[in-house]
């Protein structure tokens, strides 16, 4: 993202080689992530408003659902049209994609640590794997605990009962 003309002095810095004025913002500068997100929202306003594109910072997800009466080929053609629109906007604004991170024609996507599949949001399998595979706890006795709030006569004390013993905190 280019620094606005007349504002380069705000991001200037000095090294032993001299004074440098940035021409492009980098994410270490204050508010540059918000500025980048705002730029992406502006550039892709129509696609976002139609619900066919979701963008969070440098993460983009293009998604379409098969419409009633639409053939699979018509659906793919519509999706390709959206992909081409997005790529054209990126090219017009000198923005680039990392092809190694791009995936096309996916039945599901993992986007921002959530799996999107069959019109549902699910936790990514990798995020819940350890919890799902926990061995059940055995041989551990837990005390019965109950909390009561005693507000008689405005005392506002709490009583905690554990196995017949009572502890009071004023």
Coordinates of C-alpha atoms in Angstrom, one line a residue:
X1 CA 0.0 0.0 0.0
X2 CA 1.5 3.3 -1.0
X3 CA 2.1 6.1 1.5
X4 CA 0.0 9.1 0.6
X5 CA 1.9 11.9 -1.2
X6 CA 3.0 14.5 1.3
X7 CA 2.9 12.1 4.2
X8 CA 6.2 10.2 3.6
X9 CA 7.9 12.3 6.3
X10 CA 5.7 10.7 8.9
X11 CA 7.3 7.3 8.3
X12 CA 10.8 8.5 7.7
X13 CA 13.7 7.0 9.6
X14 CA 17.5 7.5 9.7
X15 CA 20.3 4.9 9.4
X16 CA 24.0 5.3 9.2
X17 CA 23.5 5.4 5.4
X18 CA 21.2 8.4 5.5
X19 CA 17.5 9.4 5.7
X20 CA 14.9 7.1 4.2
X21 CA 11.3 7.9 3.4
X22 CA 9.0 4.9 2.9
X23 CA 7.0 4.8 -0.3
X24 CA 5.1 1.7 0.8
X25 CA 3.5 1.0 4.2
X26 CA 4.5 -2.2 6.0
X27 CA 2.6 -3.8 8.8
X28 CA 4.9 -2.6 11.6
X29 CA 3.5 0.9 11.2
X30 CA 0.6 1.9 13.4
X31 CA -2.9 1.3 11.7
X32 CA -1.5 -0.3 8.6
X33 CA -3.4 -3.5 9.1
X34 CA -6.6 -1.5 9.5
X35 CA -5.7 0.5 6.4
X36 CA -5.0 -2.6 4.4
X37 CA -8.3 -4.2 5.5
X38 CA -10.2 -1.0 4.6
X39 CA -8.5 -1.0 1.1
X40 CA -9.5 -4.7 0.6
X41 CA -13.1 -4.0 1.6
X42 CA -13.2 -1.0 -0.8
X43 CA -11.7 -2.9 -3.7
X44 CA -13.9 -5.9 -3.4
X45 CA -17.1 -4.1 -2.1
X46 CA -19.4 -5.7 -4.8
X47 CA -18.1 -9.2 -4.3
X48 CA -18.3 -9.0 -0.5
X49 CA -21.8 -7.4 -0.6
X50 CA -23.0 -10.3 -2.8
X51 CA -21.8 -12.8 -0.2
X52 CA -19.5 -14.5 -2.7
X53 CA -16.2 -13.3 -1.2
X54 CA -15.0 -13.1 2.4
X55 CA -11.8 -11.2 3.2
X56 CA -9.9 -10.9 6.4
X57 CA -6.6 -9.1 6.0
X58 CA -4.7 -11.2 3.4
X59 CA -7.0 -14.2 3.6
X60 CA -9.6 -14.5 0.9
X61 CA -12.3 -17.1 0.4
X62 CA -14.5 -17.2 -2.6
X63 CA -17.6 -19.3 -2.0
X64 CA -20.7 -20.1 -4.0
X65 CA -23.6 -22.5 -3.5
X66 CA -25.5 -24.4 -6.2
X67 CA -28.6 -22.4 -6.9
X68 CA -32.0 -24.1 -7.4
X69 CA -32.4 -25.2 -11.0
X70 CA -28.7 -24.6 -11.8
X71 CA -26.6 -27.3 -13.3
X72 CA -23.2 -28.3 -12.0
X73 CA -21.6 -26.8 -15.1
X74 CA -23.5 -23.5 -14.8
X75 CA -22.4 -23.4 -11.2
X76 CA -18.8 -23.9 -12.0
X77 CA -19.0 -21.3 -14.8
X78 CA -20.4 -18.8 -12.3
X79 CA -17.7 -19.6 -9.7
X80 CA -15.0 -19.2 -12.4
X81 CA -16.5 -15.8 -13.3
X82 CA -16.1 -14.6 -9.7
X83 CA -12.5 -16.0 -9.5
X84 CA -11.6 -14.1 -12.7
X85 CA -13.2 -10.9 -11.3
X86 CA -11.2 -11.1 -8.1
X87 CA -8.0 -11.9 -10.0
X88 CA -8.6 -8.9 -12.3
X89 CA -9.1 -6.5 -9.4
X90 CA -5.9 -7.8 -7.8
X91 CA -4.0 -7.3 -11.0
X92 CA -5.4 -3.8 -11.6
X93 CA -4.2 -2.7 -8.1
X94 CA -0.8 -4.4 -8.3
X95 CA -1.7 -6.9 -5.6
X96 CA -0.4 -10.5 -5.9
X97 CA -1.3 -13.9 -4.6
X98 CA 1.1 -16.6 -3.3
X99 CA 0.2 -19.4 -5.6
X100 CA 1.4 -22.0 -3.1
X101 CA -1.3 -20.9 -0.7
X102 CA -4.1 -20.9 -3.2
X103 CA -6.6 -23.8 -3.5
X104 CA -9.2 -24.1 -6.2
X105 CA -12.4 -26.2 -6.6
X106 CA -12.5 -27.4 -3.0
X107 CA -15.5 -29.1 -1.5
X108 CA -14.5 -27.6 1.9
X109 CA -12.0 -24.9 3.0
X110 CA -10.2 -24.2 6.3
X111 CA -10.5 -20.5 6.7
X112 CA -9.4 -18.5 9.8
X113 CA -9.2 -21.8 11.8
X114 CA -12.8 -22.8 10.9
X115 CA -13.8 -25.4 8.4
X116 CA -16.5 -24.4 6.0
X117 CA -18.3 -27.4 4.5
X118 CA -21.8 -28.1 3.2
X119 CA -23.1 -24.7 4.3
X120 CA -21.9 -25.4 7.9
X121 CA -19.1 -23.9 10.0
X122 CA -17.1 -26.5 12.0
X123 CA -13.9 -26.4 14.1
X124 CA -10.8 -27.5 12.1
X125 CA -10.1 -31.1 12.9
X126 CA -6.5 -30.3 13.9
X127 CA -7.8 -27.8 16.5
X128 CA -10.0 -30.4 18.3
X129 CA -7.9 -33.5 17.7
X130 CA -6.1 -33.5 21.1
X131 CA -9.3 -32.8 23.0
X132 CA -11.2 -35.5 21.1
X133 CA -8.5 -38.1 21.8
X134 CA -8.2 -37.4 25.5
X135 CA -8.3 -40.6 27.6
X136 CA -11.1 -40.5 30.2
X137 CA -10.0 -39.7 33.7
X138 CA -10.3 -42.7 36.1
X139 CA -9.9 -43.1 39.8
X140 CA -10.3 -39.5 40.7
X141 CA -12.8 -38.5 43.4
X142 CA -14.2 -35.0 43.2
X143 CA -15.9 -33.5 46.2
X144 CA -19.5 -32.3 45.9
X145 CA -19.4 -28.6 46.0
X146 CA -22.4 -26.2 46.3
X147 CA -22.3 -22.4 46.5
X148 CA -25.0 -20.4 48.2
X149 CA -25.3 -16.7 48.6
X150 CA -26.6 -15.7 52.0
X151 CA -27.9 -12.1 52.0
X152 CA -29.9 -12.2 55.2
X153 CA -29.9 -8.9 57.1
X154 CA -27.7 -7.3 54.5
X155 CA -24.6 -9.4 55.5
X156 CA -23.8 -10.4 52.0
X157 CA -21.8 -13.5 53.0
X158 CA -21.1 -16.5 50.8
X159 CA -21.2 -20.0 52.1
X160 CA -19.4 -22.9 50.5
X161 CA -20.4 -26.5 51.4
X162 CA -17.9 -29.3 50.7
X163 CA -18.7 -32.8 51.9
X164 CA -20.6 -31.6 55.0
X165 CA -18.0 -28.9 56.1
X166 CA -19.1 -25.3 55.8
X167 CA -16.8 -22.4 55.2
X168 CA -18.1 -18.8 55.4
X169 CA -16.5 -15.8 53.9
X170 CA -17.7 -12.4 54.9

